[in-house]
Coordinates of C-alpha atoms in Angstrom, one line a residue:
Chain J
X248 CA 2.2 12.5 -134.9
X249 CA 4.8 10.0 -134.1
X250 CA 4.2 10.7 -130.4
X251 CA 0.9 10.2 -130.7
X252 CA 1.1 6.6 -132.2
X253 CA 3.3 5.9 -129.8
X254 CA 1.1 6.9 -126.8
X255 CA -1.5 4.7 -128.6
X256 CA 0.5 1.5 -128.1
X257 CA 1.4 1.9 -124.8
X258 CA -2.4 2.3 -123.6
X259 CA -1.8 -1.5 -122.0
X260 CA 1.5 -0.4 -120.1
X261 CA -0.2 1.0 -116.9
X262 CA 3.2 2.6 -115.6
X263 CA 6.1 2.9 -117.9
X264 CA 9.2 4.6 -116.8
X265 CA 11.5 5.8 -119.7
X266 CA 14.9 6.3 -120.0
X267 CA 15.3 7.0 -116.3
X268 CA 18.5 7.8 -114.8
X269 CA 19.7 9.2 -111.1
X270 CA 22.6 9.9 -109.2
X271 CA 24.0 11.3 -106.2
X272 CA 27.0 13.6 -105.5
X273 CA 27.9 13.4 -109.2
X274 CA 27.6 9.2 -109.2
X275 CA 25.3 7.8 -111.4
X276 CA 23.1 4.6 -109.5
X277 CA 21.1 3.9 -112.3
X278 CA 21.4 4.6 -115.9
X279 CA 18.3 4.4 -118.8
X280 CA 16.3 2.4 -117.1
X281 CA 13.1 1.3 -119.4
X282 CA 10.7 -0.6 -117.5
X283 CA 6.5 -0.8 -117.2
X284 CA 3.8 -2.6 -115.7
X285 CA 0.9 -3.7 -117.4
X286 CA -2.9 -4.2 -115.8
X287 CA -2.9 -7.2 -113.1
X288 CA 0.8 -7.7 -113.8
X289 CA 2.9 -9.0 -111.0
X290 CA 6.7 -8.0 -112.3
X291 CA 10.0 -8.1 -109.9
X292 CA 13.0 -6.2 -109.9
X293 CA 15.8 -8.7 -109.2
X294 CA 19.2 -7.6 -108.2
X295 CA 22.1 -7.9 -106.2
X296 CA 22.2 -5.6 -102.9
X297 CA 22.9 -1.7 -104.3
X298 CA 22.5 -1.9 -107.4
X299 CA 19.8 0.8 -107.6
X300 CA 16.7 -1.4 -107.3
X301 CA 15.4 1.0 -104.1
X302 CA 16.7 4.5 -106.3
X303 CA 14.2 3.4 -108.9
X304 CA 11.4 2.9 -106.7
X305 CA 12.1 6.8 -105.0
X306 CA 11.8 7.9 -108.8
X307 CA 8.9 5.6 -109.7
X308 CA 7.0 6.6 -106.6
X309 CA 7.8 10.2 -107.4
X310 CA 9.8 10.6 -104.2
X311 CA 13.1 11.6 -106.1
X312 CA 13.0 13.4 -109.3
X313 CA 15.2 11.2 -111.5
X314 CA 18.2 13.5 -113.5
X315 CA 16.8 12.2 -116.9
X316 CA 13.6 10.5 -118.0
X317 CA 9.8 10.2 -117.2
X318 CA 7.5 8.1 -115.6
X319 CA 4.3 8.1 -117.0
X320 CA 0.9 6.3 -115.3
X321 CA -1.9 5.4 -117.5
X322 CA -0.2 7.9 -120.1
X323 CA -0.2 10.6 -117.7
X324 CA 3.6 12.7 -116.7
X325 CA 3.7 11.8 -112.7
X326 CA 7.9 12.3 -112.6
X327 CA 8.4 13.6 -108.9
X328 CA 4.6 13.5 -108.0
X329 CA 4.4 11.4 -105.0
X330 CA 0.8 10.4 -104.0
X331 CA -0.3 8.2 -107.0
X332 CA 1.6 5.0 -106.2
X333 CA 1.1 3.2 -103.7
X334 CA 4.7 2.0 -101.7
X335 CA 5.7 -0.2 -99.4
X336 CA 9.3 -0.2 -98.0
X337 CA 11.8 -2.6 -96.9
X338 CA 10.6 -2.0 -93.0
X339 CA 6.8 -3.1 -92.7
X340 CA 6.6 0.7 -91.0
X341 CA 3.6 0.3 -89.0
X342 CA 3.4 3.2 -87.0
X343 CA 3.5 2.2 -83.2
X344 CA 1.0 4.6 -81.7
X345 CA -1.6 3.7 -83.9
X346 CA -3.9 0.8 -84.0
X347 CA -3.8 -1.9 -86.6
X348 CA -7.1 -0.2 -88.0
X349 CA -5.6 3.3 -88.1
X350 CA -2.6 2.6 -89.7
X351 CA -4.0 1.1 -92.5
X352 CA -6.6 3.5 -93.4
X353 CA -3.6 6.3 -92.9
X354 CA -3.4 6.7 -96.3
X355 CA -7.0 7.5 -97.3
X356 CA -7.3 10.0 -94.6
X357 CA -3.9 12.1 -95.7
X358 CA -6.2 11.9 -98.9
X359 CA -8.6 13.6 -97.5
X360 CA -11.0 10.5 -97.4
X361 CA -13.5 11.0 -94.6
X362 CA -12.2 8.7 -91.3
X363 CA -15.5 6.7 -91.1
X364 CA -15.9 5.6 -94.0
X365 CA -12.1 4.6 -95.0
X366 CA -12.3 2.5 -91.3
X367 CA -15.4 0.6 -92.7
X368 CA -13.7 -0.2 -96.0
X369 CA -10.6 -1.0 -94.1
X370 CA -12.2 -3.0 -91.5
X371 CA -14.3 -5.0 -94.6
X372 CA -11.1 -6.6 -96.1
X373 CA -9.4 -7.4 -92.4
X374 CA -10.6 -10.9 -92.5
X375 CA -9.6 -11.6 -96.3
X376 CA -6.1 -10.3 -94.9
X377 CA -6.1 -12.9 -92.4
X378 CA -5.8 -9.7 -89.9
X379 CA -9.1 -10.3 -87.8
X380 CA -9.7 -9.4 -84.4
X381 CA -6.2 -7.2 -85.1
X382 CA -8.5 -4.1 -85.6
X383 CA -8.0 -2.4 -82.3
X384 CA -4.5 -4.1 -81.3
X385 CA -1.0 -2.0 -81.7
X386 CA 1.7 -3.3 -84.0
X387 CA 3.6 -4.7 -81.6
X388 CA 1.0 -7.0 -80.3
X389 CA 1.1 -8.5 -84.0
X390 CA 3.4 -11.5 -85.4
X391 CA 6.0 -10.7 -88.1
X392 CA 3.8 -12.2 -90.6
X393 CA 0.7 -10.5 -89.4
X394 CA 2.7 -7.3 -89.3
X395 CA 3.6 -7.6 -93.1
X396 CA -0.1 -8.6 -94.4
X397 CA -1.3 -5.3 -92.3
X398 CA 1.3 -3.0 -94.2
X399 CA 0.1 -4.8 -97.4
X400 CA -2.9 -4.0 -96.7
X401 CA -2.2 -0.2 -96.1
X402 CA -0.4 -0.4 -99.6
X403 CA -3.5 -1.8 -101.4
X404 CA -6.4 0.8 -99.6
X405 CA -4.2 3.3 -100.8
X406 CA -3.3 2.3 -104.3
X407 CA -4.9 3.1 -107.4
X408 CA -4.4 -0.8 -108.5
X409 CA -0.8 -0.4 -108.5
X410 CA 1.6 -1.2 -105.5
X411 CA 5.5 -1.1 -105.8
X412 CA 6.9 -3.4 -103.0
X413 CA 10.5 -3.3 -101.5
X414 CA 11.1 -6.7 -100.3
X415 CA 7.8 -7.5 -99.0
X416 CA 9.0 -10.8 -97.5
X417 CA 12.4 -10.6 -96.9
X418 CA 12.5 -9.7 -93.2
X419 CA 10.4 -13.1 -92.5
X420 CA 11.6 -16.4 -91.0
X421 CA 11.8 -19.0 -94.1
X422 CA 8.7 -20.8 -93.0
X423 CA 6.6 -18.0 -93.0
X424 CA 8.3 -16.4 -95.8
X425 CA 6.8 -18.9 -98.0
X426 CA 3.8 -19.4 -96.1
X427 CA 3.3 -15.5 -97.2
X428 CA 4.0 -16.3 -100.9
X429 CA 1.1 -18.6 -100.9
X430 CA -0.8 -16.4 -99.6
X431 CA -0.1 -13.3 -101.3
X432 CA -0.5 -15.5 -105.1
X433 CA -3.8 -16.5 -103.5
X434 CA -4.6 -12.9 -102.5
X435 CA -3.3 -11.4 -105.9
X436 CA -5.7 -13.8 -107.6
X437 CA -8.8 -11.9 -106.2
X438 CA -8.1 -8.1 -105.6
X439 CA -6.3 -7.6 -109.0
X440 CA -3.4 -5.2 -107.8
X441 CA -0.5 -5.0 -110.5
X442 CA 2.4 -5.0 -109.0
X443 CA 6.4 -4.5 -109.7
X444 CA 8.3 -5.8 -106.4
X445 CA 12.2 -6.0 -105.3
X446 CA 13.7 -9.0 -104.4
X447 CA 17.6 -10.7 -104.5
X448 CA 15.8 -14.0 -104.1
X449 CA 15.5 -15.5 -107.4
X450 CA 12.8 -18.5 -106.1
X451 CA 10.8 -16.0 -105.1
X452 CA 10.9 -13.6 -108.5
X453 CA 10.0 -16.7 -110.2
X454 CA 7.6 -18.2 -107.8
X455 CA 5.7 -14.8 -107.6
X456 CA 5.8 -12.8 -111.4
X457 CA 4.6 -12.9 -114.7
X458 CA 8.3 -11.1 -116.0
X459 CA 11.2 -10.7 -114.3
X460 CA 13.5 -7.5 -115.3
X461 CA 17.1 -8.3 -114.2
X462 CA 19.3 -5.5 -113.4
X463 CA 23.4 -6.1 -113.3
X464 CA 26.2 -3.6 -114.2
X465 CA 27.6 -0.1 -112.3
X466 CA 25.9 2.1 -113.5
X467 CA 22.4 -0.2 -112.7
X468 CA 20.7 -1.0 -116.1
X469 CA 18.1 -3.5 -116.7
X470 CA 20.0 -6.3 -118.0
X471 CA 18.0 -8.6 -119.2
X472 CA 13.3 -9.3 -119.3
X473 CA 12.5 -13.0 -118.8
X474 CA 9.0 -13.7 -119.2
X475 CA 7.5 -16.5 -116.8
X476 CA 4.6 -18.0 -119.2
X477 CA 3.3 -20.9 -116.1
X478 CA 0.0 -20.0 -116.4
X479 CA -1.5 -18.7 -112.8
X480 CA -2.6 -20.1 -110.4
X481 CA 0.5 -22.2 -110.5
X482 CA 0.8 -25.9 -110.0
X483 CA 1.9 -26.8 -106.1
X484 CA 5.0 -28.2 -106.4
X485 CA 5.8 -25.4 -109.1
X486 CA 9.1 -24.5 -107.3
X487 CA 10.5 -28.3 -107.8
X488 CA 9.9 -28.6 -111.0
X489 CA 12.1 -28.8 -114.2
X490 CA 9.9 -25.8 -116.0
X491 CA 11.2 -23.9 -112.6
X492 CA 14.8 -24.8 -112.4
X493 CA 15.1 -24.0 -116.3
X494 CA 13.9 -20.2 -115.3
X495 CA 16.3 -20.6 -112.4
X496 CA 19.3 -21.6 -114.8
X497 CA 18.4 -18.9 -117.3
X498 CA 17.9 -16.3 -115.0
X499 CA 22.0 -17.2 -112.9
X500 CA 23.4 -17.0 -116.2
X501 CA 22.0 -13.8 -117.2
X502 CA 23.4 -12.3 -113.9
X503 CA 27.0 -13.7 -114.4
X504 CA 27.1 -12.4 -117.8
X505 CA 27.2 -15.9 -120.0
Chain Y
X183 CA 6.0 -17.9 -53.7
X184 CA 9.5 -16.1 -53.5
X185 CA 9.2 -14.5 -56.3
X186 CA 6.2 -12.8 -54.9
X187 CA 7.8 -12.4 -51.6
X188 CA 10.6 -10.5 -53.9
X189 CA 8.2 -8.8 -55.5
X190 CA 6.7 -7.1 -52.0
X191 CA 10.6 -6.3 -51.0
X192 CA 11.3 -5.0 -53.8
X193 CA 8.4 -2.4 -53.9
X194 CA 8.5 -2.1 -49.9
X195 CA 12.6 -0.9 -50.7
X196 CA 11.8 2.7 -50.9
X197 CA 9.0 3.4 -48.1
X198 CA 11.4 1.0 -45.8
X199 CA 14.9 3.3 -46.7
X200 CA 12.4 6.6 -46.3
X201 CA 11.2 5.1 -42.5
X202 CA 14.5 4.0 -41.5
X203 CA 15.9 7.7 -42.0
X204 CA 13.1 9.6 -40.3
X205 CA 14.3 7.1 -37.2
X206 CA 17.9 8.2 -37.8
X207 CA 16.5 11.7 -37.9
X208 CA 14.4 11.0 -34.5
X209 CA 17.3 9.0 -32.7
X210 CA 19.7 12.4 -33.3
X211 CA 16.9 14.7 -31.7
X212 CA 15.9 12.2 -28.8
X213 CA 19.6 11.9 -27.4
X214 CA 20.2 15.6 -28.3
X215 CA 23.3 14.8 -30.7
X216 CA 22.4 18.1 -32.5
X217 CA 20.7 20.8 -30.2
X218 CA 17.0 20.8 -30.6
X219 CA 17.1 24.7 -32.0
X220 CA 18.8 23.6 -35.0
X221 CA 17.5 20.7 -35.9
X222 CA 14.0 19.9 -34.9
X223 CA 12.5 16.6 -34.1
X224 CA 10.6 14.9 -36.7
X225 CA 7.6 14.4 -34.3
X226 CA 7.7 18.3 -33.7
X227 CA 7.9 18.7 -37.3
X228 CA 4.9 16.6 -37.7
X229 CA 3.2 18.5 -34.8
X230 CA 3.8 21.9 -37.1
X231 CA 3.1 20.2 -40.2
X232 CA -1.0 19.6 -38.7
X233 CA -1.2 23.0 -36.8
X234 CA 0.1 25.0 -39.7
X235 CA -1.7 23.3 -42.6
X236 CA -4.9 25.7 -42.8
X237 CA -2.0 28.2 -43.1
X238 CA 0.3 26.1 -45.7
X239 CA -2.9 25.5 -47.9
X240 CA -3.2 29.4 -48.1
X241 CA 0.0 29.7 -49.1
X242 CA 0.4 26.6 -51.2
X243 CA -2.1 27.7 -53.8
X244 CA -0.5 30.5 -54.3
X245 CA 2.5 29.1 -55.2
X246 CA 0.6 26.5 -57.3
X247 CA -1.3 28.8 -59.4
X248 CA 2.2 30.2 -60.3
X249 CA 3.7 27.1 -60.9
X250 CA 0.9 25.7 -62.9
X251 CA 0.4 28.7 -65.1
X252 CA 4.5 29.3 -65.5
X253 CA 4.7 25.2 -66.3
X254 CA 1.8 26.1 -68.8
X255 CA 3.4 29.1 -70.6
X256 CA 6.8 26.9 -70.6
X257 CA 5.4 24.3 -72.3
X258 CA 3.4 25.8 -75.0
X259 CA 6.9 28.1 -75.6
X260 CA 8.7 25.0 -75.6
X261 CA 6.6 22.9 -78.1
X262 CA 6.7 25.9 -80.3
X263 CA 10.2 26.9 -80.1
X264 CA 11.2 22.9 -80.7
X265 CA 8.7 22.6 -83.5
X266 CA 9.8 25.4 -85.0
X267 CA 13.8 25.1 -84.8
X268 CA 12.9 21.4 -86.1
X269 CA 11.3 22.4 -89.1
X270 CA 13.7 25.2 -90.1
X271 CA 18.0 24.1 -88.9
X272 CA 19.1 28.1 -89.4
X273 CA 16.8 28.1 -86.7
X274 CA 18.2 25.5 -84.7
X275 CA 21.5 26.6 -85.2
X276 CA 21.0 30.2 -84.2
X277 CA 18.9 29.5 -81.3
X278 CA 20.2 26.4 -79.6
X279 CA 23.3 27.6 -78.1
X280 CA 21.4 30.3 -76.8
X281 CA 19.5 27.9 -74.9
X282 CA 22.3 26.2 -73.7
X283 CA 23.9 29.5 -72.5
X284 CA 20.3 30.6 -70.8
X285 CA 20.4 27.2 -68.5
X286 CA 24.1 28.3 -67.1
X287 CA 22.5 31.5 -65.6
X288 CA 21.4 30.7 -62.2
X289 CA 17.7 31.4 -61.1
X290 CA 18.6 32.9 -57.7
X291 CA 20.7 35.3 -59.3
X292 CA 18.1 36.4 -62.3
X293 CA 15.3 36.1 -59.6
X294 CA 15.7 39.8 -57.9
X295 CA 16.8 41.1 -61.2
X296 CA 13.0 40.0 -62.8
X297 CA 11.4 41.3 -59.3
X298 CA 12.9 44.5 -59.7
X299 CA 11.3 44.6 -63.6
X300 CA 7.8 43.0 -62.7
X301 CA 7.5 44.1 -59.3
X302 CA 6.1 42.1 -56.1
X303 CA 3.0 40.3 -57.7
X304 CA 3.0 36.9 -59.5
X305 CA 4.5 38.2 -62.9
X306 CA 8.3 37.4 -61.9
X307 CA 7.4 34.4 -60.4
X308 CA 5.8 33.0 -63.4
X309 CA 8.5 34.2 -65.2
X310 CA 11.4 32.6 -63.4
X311 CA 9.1 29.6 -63.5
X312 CA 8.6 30.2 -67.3
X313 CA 12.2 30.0 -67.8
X314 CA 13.3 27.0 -65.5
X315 CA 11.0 24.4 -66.9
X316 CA 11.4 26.3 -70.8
X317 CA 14.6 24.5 -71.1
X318 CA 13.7 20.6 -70.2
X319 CA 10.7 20.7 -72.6
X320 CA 12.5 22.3 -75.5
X321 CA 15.4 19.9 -75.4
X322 CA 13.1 16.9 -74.7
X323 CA 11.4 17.7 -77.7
X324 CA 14.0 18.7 -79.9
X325 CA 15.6 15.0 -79.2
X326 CA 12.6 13.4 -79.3
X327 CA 11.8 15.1 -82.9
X328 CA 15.4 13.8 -83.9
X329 CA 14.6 10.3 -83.1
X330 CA 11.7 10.4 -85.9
X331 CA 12.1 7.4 -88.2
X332 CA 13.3 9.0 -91.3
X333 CA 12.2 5.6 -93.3
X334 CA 8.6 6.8 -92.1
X335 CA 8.5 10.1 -93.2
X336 CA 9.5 8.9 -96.4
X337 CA 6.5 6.6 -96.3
X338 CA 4.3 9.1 -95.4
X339 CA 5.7 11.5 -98.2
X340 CA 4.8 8.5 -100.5
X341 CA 1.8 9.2 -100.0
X342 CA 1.5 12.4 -100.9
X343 CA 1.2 14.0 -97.6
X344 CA 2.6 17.3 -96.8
X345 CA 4.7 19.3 -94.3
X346 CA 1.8 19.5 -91.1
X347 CA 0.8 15.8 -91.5
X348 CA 4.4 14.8 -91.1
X349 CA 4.2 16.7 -88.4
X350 CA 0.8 15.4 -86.7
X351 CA 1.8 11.6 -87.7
X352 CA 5.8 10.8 -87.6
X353 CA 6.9 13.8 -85.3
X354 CA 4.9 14.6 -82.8
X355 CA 3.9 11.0 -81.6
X356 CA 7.6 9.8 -81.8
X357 CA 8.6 13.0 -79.4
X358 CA 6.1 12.6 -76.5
X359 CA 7.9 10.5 -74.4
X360 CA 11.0 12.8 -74.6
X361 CA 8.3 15.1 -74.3
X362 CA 6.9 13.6 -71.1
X363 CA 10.0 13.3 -70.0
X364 CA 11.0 17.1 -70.1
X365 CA 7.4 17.8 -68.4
X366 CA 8.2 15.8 -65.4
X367 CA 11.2 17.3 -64.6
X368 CA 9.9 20.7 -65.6
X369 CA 6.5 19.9 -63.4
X370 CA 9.3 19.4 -60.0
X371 CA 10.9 22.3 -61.2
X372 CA 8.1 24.2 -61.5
X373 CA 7.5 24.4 -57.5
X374 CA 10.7 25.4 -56.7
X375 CA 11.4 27.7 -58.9
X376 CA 7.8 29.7 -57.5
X377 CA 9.4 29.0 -54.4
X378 CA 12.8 30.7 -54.6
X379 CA 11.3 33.8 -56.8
X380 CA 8.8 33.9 -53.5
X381 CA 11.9 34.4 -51.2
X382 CA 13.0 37.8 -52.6
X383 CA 9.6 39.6 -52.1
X384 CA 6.1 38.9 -52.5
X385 CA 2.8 39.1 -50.4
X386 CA 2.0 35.0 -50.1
X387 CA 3.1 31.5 -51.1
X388 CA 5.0 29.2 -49.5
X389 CA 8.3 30.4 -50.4
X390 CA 7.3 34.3 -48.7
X391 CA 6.5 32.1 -45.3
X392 CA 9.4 30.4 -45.4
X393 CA 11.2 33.5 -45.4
X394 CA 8.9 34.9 -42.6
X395 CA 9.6 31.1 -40.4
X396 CA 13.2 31.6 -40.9
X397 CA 13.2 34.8 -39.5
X398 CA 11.5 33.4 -36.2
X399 CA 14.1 30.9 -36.2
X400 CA 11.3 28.4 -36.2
X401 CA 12.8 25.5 -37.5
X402 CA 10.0 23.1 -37.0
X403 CA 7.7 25.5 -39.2
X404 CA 10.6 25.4 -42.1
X405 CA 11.0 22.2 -42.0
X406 CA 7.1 21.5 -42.6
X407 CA 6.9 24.2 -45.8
X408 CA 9.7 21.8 -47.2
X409 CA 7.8 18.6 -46.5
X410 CA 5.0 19.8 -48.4
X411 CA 7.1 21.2 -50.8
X412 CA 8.1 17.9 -51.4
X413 CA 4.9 16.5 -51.3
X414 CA 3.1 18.8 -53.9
X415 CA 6.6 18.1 -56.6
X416 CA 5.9 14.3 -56.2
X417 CA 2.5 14.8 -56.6
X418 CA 2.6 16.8 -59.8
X419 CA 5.2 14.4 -61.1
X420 CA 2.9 11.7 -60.2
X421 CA 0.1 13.3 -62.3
X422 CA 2.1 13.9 -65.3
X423 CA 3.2 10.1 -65.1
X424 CA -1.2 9.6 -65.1
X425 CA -1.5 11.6 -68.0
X426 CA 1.3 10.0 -69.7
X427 CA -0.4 6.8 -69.8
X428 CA -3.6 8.6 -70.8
X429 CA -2.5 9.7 -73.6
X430 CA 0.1 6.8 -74.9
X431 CA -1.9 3.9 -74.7
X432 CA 0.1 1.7 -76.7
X433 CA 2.8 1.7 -74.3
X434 CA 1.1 0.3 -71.4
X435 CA -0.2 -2.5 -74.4
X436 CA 3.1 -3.5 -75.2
X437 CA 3.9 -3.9 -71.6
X438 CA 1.6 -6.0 -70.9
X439 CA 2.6 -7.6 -74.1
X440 CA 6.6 -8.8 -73.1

């Protein structure tokens, strides 16, 4: 009965992982990790290099089948079912031999989508990805930038509404870097993916989420949730404000430990 | 303007060390350095070359047709051999240093061996052929497999996709220019291998009238059988660079591209 009621209030938590914990060779990475996602939620894992951020993904995404806990989506057991999460890593990992267009809709068709179609759908949102023209180019003829929005765009065909990103943006120059934040608020706004994404770049957790789950320690453990309340779409110079370097403060004490 | 001058020397080089040899060649005949018996002229060889050809174009498809369908067999063996001992490593490990031990036995001495087994009609010939160009493809592939980005399979496992779509997306394409590189060599090998199983016994092809030529002690005949052996390697080679570029279009793109 208990369970029951408790499956009842978690009906907004779209992907909830619970009590999660994984090691290798006897060496525990991460250690009961609670985290979830809730619709149209933009959330960030922030975290120093190693600490497990990219071990919790693997679990999350179902590629590794985490030693303890569950990860549930919508309600639903998907612990060590790949396929239902969409999942970009670090690299943007456009395939080479394949065209812009291809890659992207590579996803749907290893669904079993039929080619056609998923290339009309694909090719529709090229434009709102800023990828136009790009449909019948190779990777390599693409900037870094344009390289990134095309692998994002491969994440979002493919997902269910829910995308987990590994550093999306940290391979970029600085310039376009934040040129891409704008742009990926901007693009969040209208095709309502919720998303949990890595980063070590505090600015940017704050700049981009709604929450912000901290994780510190050996074992990794979520150390502390901070909740960004700056209503959406945020104010231009929201990075220099005072509201900003108050999250900014909070968030460098919480990962030394005061 | 130099540049291009550069260019034209530079692409000239070849043809220009090629000519400059046949004049050695033709300068050692004319002031009879070496006696005409042994080494013939290159304007006799010429002379031999054109006279001969209906002859040499008998002869040459023969050997062709061996080479071809031995190339063939040797590559589908090879792609399935690599594929296989790629997906399973007790396979790899049983069967790759037998491979390695099968390339130290020479051809010429396994030729008569294989003519005394298949008798005097194109089975041991395809067979030696079979087994020359076996080896380049098989470890062209097998390295080529290797070189699969491991970051992309886990990508592709992301998304749910199982063992043969792997296969058809990360694996494959990431081996075909090893691949292409093994067929090459294999496609020169090819020839010659017909070739010197055609010297121990056989009815036609270019390597039985070479034996026959040699016999006669006519020099200027032998000589011609190599120059189109030569000409029909290069060729073949030259077709397997064609279909290269057919099939990998996105390297010619990113060519262009730099």
């Amino acid at each position: 009965m208990e369970q029951v009621i408790q499956m009842n209030t978690s009906t907004d938590k779209l992907l909830y992982a619970k009590e999660v914990s994984m090691g290798f060779d006897g060496k525990t990475i991460i250690e009961k990790i609670n985290i979830n996602l809730k619709e149209n939620e933009i959330v960030s894992l922030l975290g120093q290099s190693g600490i497990g951020k990219t071990t919790l993904f693997n679990v999350l995404s179902g590629l590794y089948i985490p030693d303890n806990g569950k990860v549930f989506l919508k309600g639903e057991d998907i612990t060590g079912k790949p396929g239902h999460i969409s999942y970009m890593l670090q690299k943007d990992l456009l395939l080479p031999y394949m065209t812009v267009l291809d890659n992207t809709v590579l996803p749907l068709v290893i669904k079993g989508e039929n080619k056609k179609k998923a290339r009309e759908r694909a090719g529709s949102l090229f434009e709102k990805f800023g990828l136009e023209g790009c449909e019948k180019k190779y990777p390599s003829q693409l900037s870094g930038g344009m390289r990134q929005r095309a692998a994002l765009l491969r994440t979002y065909l493919s997902s269910q509404g829910i995308a987990l990103l590994d550093e999306p943006f940290s391979a970029l120059d600085a310039l376009t870097k934040s040129a891409m934040q704008k742009w990926y608020l901007n693009i969040m706004q209208e095709i309502k993916l919720s998303t949990i994404f890595i980063t070590h770049d505090i600015d940017e957790a704050i700049l981009l989420s709604d929450r912000i789950y901290i994780m510190g320690g050996k074992p990794g453990k979520i150390i502390a949730e901070i909740v960004i309340s700056t209503a959406k779409p945020r104010p231009q110079d929201f990075n220099l404000s005072e509201e900003f370097l108050k999250y900014k403060k909070q968030i460098v004490e919480k990962i030394e430990g005061k | 303007m130099i540049k291009k001058y550069q260019n034209i020397i530079n692409k000239s080089s070849p043809f220009l060390a090629l000519a400059i040899l046949i004049l050695i060649w033709a300068f050692i005949c004319e002031f009879e350095i070496v006696p005409s018996y042994m080494l013939p002229s290159p304007q006799s060889v010429a002379q031999a070359f054109i006279t001969d050809l209906p002859t040499l174009i008998e002869h040459a498809k023969v050997t062709l047709s061996e080479a071809m369908l031995g190339l063939g067999i040797g590559i589908v063996l090879g792609f399935i051999t690599a594929s296989l001992m790629n997906r399973f490593s007790f396979l790899y490990n049983a069967v790759y240093p037998l491979l390695v031990i099968s390339q130290t036995i020479p051809t010429i001495a396994i030729a008569p061996i294989l003519v005394l087994w298949m008798g005097f009609d194109m089975a041991p010939k395809i067979a030696l052929v079979v087994l020359t160009t076996f080896f380049p493809i098989t470890v062209g592939l097998l390295d080529g497999y290797k070189s699969a980005d491991k970051d992309g399979i886990l990508l592709l496992k992301s998304m749910g996709a199982k063992n043969f779509e792997i296969f058809k997306y990360i694996y494959f394409p990431s081996a075909l220019n090893h691949f292409f590189a093994g067929i090459k060599i294999s496609a020169s090998y090819s020839v010659v291998g017909a070739v010197i199983a055609e010297w121990l016994g056989g009815f036609e092809g270019l390597g039985v009238y070479m034996t026959r030529v040699r016999k006669a002690y006519q020099f200027d005949k032998m000589f011609a059988v190599i120059i189109l052996i030569i000409i029909i390697s290069l060729l073949l080679m030259f077709i397997v660079t064609l279909i290269r570029k057919a099939v990998m279009p996105w390297e010619r793109k990113e060519v262009r591209n730099k």
